[in-house]
Structure formats: structure tokens, C-alpha cells
């Protein structure tokens, strides 16, 4: 869905895809190539900041699409967000759990996971209960997203009533909060740090989303190039805070879908990557877990090739057959009850 609620914003969709691949590279380097050269390791390590970019982007898009949301429509909003998150999450978790259980039975080995944590993770409560070992580690951010979604109908009217100058002040204040949180809690996946990462990033995105219509496209679009340059500088400096804040500025600048960076990101391949990014994000850890058990010549390089060969086609399939049908559930329910 686009910023107007009618059309998809292609550069922002593509940016989500870039962030998802960055997270994959982070995990690949960490688990399969821990001895990578320092520069490559630092670049991949910064993939943890891509999750913070997800939070900012999520708040921005929802503010633009649902900025006029009223509390009497909150139930439908929550239903749509649940149907956006849970179908794929539960499908991946159930499949991984079944495969793990079957492998344990066949090999008569000890069970590597805790079934209690399985139930907690299915409900996406694990980031609020430190100490549990997640089955699918990236799902911690989904639990935090659900918290942000729960708060959105109550917070959105506060932003909607803000004037131009106060919206700018709010955005600056939340940028400062994001700076502190990323520096203090960067990489946290449970407990207070994880919650603050989500709340700070999501509400910064919301503030920018409400600020966006007040900015002229002729002013916003040219800022995309220096914002992208700042992001590259953040990577060179190995600074998660600079990466996240420059990405936030880039998101704001890409809203009009104009400029060189928007055209570059709006290519067919990067847009496709963005559309299947949620599947990429959730599928890659279970696939890595399964693939690394396969004895192949070439070691982890062969595992990496297998991951690429399986992950992207499978992400397309789950996008088509799980994500998209899941998003249609609210409309189906509305038609059924209306009839």
C-alpha cells in the first residue's frame, strides 16, 4: 500500500528488501564465517541496525496510510496487523517445530529446544520474557511490532493534532531518543532494551510520517542523495546510530518517489526483494539450521550457495501462498459478517 493508501511506494518497498538481506548477511557471517576479514565482518555486523530501520519504516508507512485512524476503527486496524504478522510466523514456526521433532524421533537424540518456549514464541511474547531461547530468533522483533501496533490508534491522534513546527520538534526529539537507544541498547533482542528499540524507532517513523505531507517534494526528494551518502558514511564508520538515523532521513526523502536514489531503488529486482522481505526475514534462520546439517563438499560456502538457491524461491512461494492470502482475511471476514 502506498503513502496515500492507494498505491505502493516502490522505493520504500525496495528499502525493506535491502534491510532484510542485510540481516541475512549478518547471521550468515556470524554463524558460518566468523573468521571473515574485519571490514566484511563489520559490514555484516551492522545488519543488526537493519532491524531498527524496519521499525522506523513500519511507523512511517502506518502513519502515512492510517494517519487519520480513529479509535472506533481500531479493531479493524488491529485485525489487519495480526493477519499481516501471524499467518507466516505460525506457518514457519509450526513447520520448523515439526521437522525438528521428526529429526529427534528418527535419530533418538535429545530435544534441542524447549516446548514451553515454543508456545510463548507462537504468541510472540518471548521478547518480553528474557531468558527464553527462541526457536526462530528474528521473531523477537515481531512481538515488539505487535506492541507498537497495539499503541498506534492511541498515539496517532496525538501526532495528527500537531502543527507543522511541533511535528518537526517531535521528530527531532524522537531522533534524539533513537540515537540514545541505539547506542545504549543496540543489538538487544529481549527485555527493556528490545522494547525501547521498537518504541523509539517506530515512533520516530510515525513522527516522520506525519511530517512528510508538510514537506514539499521539491525539498524532500533532493535530500535523498545526501541521506544515502550519510548512510554509507555510517557503514564506513561502523556506527549503527548513524546508519539508523541516516536511513530515517532517507525514508522521509523517498516519500515523494522522486530523485536518483528513488529511481535506483525502484527497479524491478529490488522491489521484488522488498515484497518478499518478510518471508526472507523469517525463513532464513530455520533454513540455515537445516542446511548446515547437510554434509557437502566446500563447507559453509556450499551451505551459503544452498541457502541462496532455496531462500529466495521459497520466499516467493510463501509470499504468494501465505502472506497475501493472510492479508485478505479481514476483507473476507467483513464480507461474511456484512452478508
XYZ file of C-alpha atoms in Angstrom:
339
model
C 0.000 0.000 0.000
C 1.240 3.456 -0.791
C 1.514 6.522 1.339
C -1.845 7.637 0.021
C -3.374 4.283 0.864
C -3.916 3.519 -2.828
C -0.547 2.717 -4.383
C 2.659 1.083 -3.273
C 5.681 3.287 -2.677
C 8.259 1.305 -4.641
C 11.494 2.828 -3.227
C 10.357 2.222 0.346
C 9.345 -1.333 -0.511
C 12.813 -1.874 -2.003
C 14.493 -0.391 1.071
C 12.770 -3.024 3.180
C 14.233 -5.702 0.927
C 17.747 -4.305 1.272
C 17.359 -4.304 5.048
C 16.147 -7.923 5.061
C 19.142 -9.114 3.022
C 21.427 -7.181 5.365
C 20.000 -9.111 8.331
C 20.617 -12.392 6.473
C 24.233 -11.412 5.795
C 24.669 -10.570 9.471
C 23.588 -14.053 10.531
C 25.490 -15.810 7.753
C 28.743 -14.115 8.711
C 28.189 -14.643 12.429
C 27.447 -18.360 12.248
C 29.214 -19.586 9.116
C 32.108 -17.172 8.557
C 33.225 -15.884 11.991
C 36.758 -15.507 10.683
C 35.836 -13.146 7.841
C 38.081 -10.099 7.222
C 37.432 -7.269 9.643
C 35.881 -4.951 7.059
C 33.417 -7.555 5.807
C 32.623 -8.650 9.351
C 31.901 -5.049 10.372
C 29.635 -4.512 7.360
C 27.683 -7.683 8.142
C 27.566 -6.917 11.870
C 25.783 -3.666 11.075
C 22.911 -5.813 9.838
C 21.582 -5.653 13.402
C 20.809 -1.973 12.724
C 18.642 -3.055 9.786
C 16.041 -4.253 12.316
C 15.903 -0.722 13.739
C 15.388 0.517 10.181
C 12.440 -1.885 9.944
C 10.870 -0.263 12.993
C 11.301 3.249 11.581
C 9.946 2.219 8.193
C 6.951 0.464 9.759
C 5.990 3.512 11.810
C 6.430 5.779 8.799
C 4.247 3.721 6.461
C 1.488 3.207 9.007
C 1.422 6.909 9.868
C 1.054 7.775 6.192
C -1.580 5.129 5.482
C -3.552 5.185 8.745
C -2.798 8.687 9.978
C -6.490 9.534 10.265
C -7.350 6.371 12.198
C -9.981 6.802 14.908
C -10.468 4.574 17.910
C -13.789 3.288 16.614
C -11.834 1.719 13.698
C -9.011 0.362 15.861
C -10.339 -3.218 15.928
C -10.153 -3.482 12.144
C -6.665 -1.971 12.182
C -5.508 -4.500 14.777
C -7.068 -7.369 12.825
C -5.208 -6.301 9.694
C -1.906 -6.121 11.545
C -2.467 -9.533 13.157
C -3.204 -11.014 9.743
C -0.065 -9.371 8.400
C 2.188 -10.964 11.012
C 0.781 -14.205 12.368
C -0.007 -16.399 9.320
C 3.574 -16.568 8.087
C 5.040 -16.557 11.582
C 2.919 -19.506 12.710
C 3.450 -21.408 9.450
C 7.241 -21.124 9.708
C 7.291 -21.945 13.413
C 4.983 -24.959 13.032
C 6.983 -26.320 10.092
C 10.302 -25.901 11.856
C 8.903 -27.446 15.032
C 7.549 -30.445 13.121
C 10.829 -31.021 11.287
C 12.824 -30.736 14.496
C 10.518 -33.128 16.337
C 10.710 -35.642 13.477
C 14.507 -35.422 13.374
C 14.694 -36.060 17.112
C 12.479 -39.126 16.813
C 14.436 -40.559 13.879
C 17.838 -40.016 15.445
C 16.712 -40.730 19.028
C 18.651 -37.717 20.232
C 17.940 -35.116 22.876
C 15.493 -32.356 22.049
C 17.408 -29.132 21.263
C 14.546 -26.770 22.138
C 12.070 -26.138 24.921
C 8.396 -26.765 24.133
C 7.369 -24.156 26.706
C 9.303 -21.526 24.779
C 7.595 -22.782 21.609
C 4.182 -21.776 22.958
C 5.451 -18.456 24.223
C 7.088 -17.711 20.879
C 3.948 -18.693 18.978
C 2.167 -15.890 20.863
C 5.133 -13.541 20.252
C 5.583 -12.918 23.967
C 9.215 -14.041 24.180
C 10.877 -10.597 23.789
C 9.074 -9.543 26.978
C 10.303 -12.602 28.918
C 14.129 -12.546 28.954
C 15.857 -15.868 29.375
C 13.948 -17.946 26.836
C 15.799 -19.424 23.875
C 13.793 -18.598 20.737
C 13.193 -21.170 18.038
C 13.316 -18.536 15.306
C 15.436 -15.651 16.640
C 14.172 -12.821 14.346
C 10.648 -13.230 15.709
C 11.588 -11.103 18.718
C 11.008 -8.021 16.568
C 7.510 -9.233 15.628
C 6.480 -9.249 19.274
C 7.731 -5.684 19.641
C 5.941 -4.703 16.425
C 2.686 -6.064 17.855
C 3.169 -3.828 20.903
C 3.661 -0.823 18.611
C 0.546 -1.787 16.646
C -1.444 -2.005 19.867
C -0.400 1.533 20.803
C -0.796 3.060 17.344
C -4.528 4.002 17.488
C -3.933 5.845 20.750
C -0.739 7.639 19.676
C -1.708 8.552 16.092
C -4.296 11.206 17.113
C -1.642 12.985 19.172
C 0.605 13.305 16.120
C -2.333 14.194 13.882
C -3.204 17.208 16.046
C 0.351 18.564 15.920
C 1.155 21.672 13.904
C 3.973 21.928 11.406
C 6.557 23.230 13.859
C 5.536 20.877 16.666
C 5.710 17.894 14.286
C 9.279 18.901 13.485
C 10.136 19.254 17.167
C 8.607 15.840 17.885
C 10.639 14.288 15.073
C 13.857 15.831 16.410
C 13.089 14.703 19.956
C 12.388 11.158 18.829
C 15.551 11.184 16.691
C 17.491 12.036 19.837
C 15.725 9.207 21.672
C 16.558 6.816 18.832
C 20.204 7.902 18.970
C 20.347 7.123 22.692
C 18.532 3.799 22.395
C 20.640 2.506 19.503
C 23.851 3.457 21.314
C 22.680 2.086 24.661
C 20.668 -0.970 23.634
C 21.791 -1.766 20.088
C 21.523 -5.495 19.497
C 19.131 -6.150 22.414
C 16.524 -8.768 21.486
C 14.665 -9.197 24.774
C 13.671 -7.196 27.819
C 13.762 -3.437 28.221
C 16.348 -2.866 25.503
C 14.304 -4.681 22.873
C 11.126 -2.816 23.842
C 12.871 0.549 23.729
C 14.426 -0.242 20.343
C 10.989 -0.884 18.915
C 9.185 2.012 20.569
C 11.864 4.577 19.717
C 12.245 3.522 16.091
C 8.551 3.007 15.399
C 7.505 6.347 16.876
C 10.332 8.166 15.123
C 8.939 6.724 11.902
C 5.441 7.858 12.905
C 6.664 11.401 13.542
C 8.352 11.498 10.149
C 5.232 10.056 8.524
C 3.065 12.846 9.900
C 5.730 15.399 8.990
C 6.064 14.139 5.415
C 2.892 15.741 3.924
C 4.035 19.109 5.241
C 7.248 18.972 3.204
C 7.333 19.934 -0.441
C 8.528 17.138 -2.741
C 10.889 19.638 -4.341
C 12.613 19.944 -0.961
C 12.369 16.331 0.228
C 13.470 14.447 -2.896
C 16.885 16.170 -3.325
C 17.722 15.192 0.249
C 17.718 11.504 -0.692
C 21.237 11.637 -2.145
C 22.942 13.183 0.928
C 20.879 10.897 3.180
C 22.121 7.866 1.243
C 25.645 9.277 1.465
C 25.286 9.640 5.235
C 24.144 6.012 5.436
C 27.242 4.905 3.536
C 29.347 7.044 5.885
C 27.676 5.314 8.850
C 28.694 1.966 7.386
C 32.265 3.184 6.868
C 32.361 4.447 10.464
C 30.765 1.200 11.710
C 28.199 3.312 13.550
C 24.727 1.750 13.986
C 23.347 5.080 15.220
C 24.468 6.951 12.094
C 23.142 4.143 9.903
C 19.688 4.188 11.516
C 19.288 7.978 11.648
C 20.500 8.476 8.080
C 18.133 5.686 6.983
C 15.309 7.560 8.733
C 16.205 10.705 6.790
C 16.345 8.639 3.598
C 12.870 7.220 4.272
C 11.487 10.736 4.603
C 13.255 11.851 1.425
C 11.979 8.844 -0.551
C 8.326 9.516 0.267
C 7.721 11.566 -2.944
C 9.296 8.752 -5.037
C 11.476 11.247 -6.845
C 15.211 11.626 -7.371
C 18.113 9.386 -8.340
C 18.030 7.184 -5.248
C 14.294 6.577 -5.686
C 14.822 5.558 -9.308
C 17.658 3.230 -8.338
C 15.644 1.543 -5.591
C 12.533 1.411 -7.752
C 13.956 -1.179 -10.126
C 12.028 -4.410 -10.615
C 14.530 -6.633 -8.793
C 14.840 -4.527 -5.662
C 11.070 -4.006 -5.450
C 10.517 -7.761 -5.688
C 13.077 -8.212 -2.931
C 11.095 -5.808 -0.773
C 7.805 -7.572 -1.388
C 9.183 -10.912 -0.227
C 11.331 -9.363 2.524
C 9.141 -10.574 5.390
C 9.453 -14.138 4.143
C 13.221 -13.715 3.721
C 13.441 -12.396 7.269
C 11.533 -15.262 8.870
C 12.666 -18.157 6.691
C 16.428 -17.741 6.703
C 17.283 -18.878 10.289
C 15.351 -22.202 10.098
C 16.796 -22.828 6.633
C 20.311 -22.130 7.883
C 19.703 -24.507 10.768
C 18.636 -27.283 8.412
C 21.181 -26.621 5.663
C 24.206 -26.681 7.951
C 23.324 -30.264 8.900
C 23.824 -31.348 5.284
C 27.364 -32.705 4.691
C 28.536 -31.165 1.422
C 31.980 -30.524 -0.094
C 33.067 -26.931 0.182
C 31.866 -26.441 3.736
C 29.957 -23.287 4.536
C 30.484 -21.810 1.066
C 28.367 -24.640 -0.272
C 25.882 -24.031 2.529
C 25.696 -20.373 1.504
C 25.015 -21.334 -2.112
C 22.293 -23.722 -0.959
C 20.741 -21.014 1.202
C 20.581 -18.572 -1.712
C 19.192 -21.243 -4.040
C 16.415 -22.181 -1.604
C 15.646 -18.984 0.320
C 14.611 -16.664 -2.495
C 12.338 -19.063 -4.425
C 10.775 -20.251 -1.171
C 10.213 -16.634 -0.091
C 8.311 -16.043 -3.321
C 6.143 -19.089 -2.636
C 5.353 -18.169 0.960
C 4.637 -14.603 -0.108
C 2.119 -15.809 -2.677
C 0.507 -18.620 -0.721
C 0.697 -17.476 2.907
C 1.372 -13.745 3.206
C -1.012 -12.475 0.543
C -3.915 -14.785 1.482
C -3.350 -13.821 5.127
C -3.734 -10.153 4.293
C -7.087 -10.892 2.653
C -8.570 -12.481 5.779
C -10.001 -9.200 7.190
C -11.795 -8.432 3.915
C -13.206 -11.978 3.777
C -14.462 -11.712 7.348
C -16.031 -8.314 6.712
C -17.904 -9.621 3.655
C -19.067 -12.693 5.529
C -20.406 -10.786 8.541
C -21.805 -7.985 6.396
C -23.737 -10.553 4.376
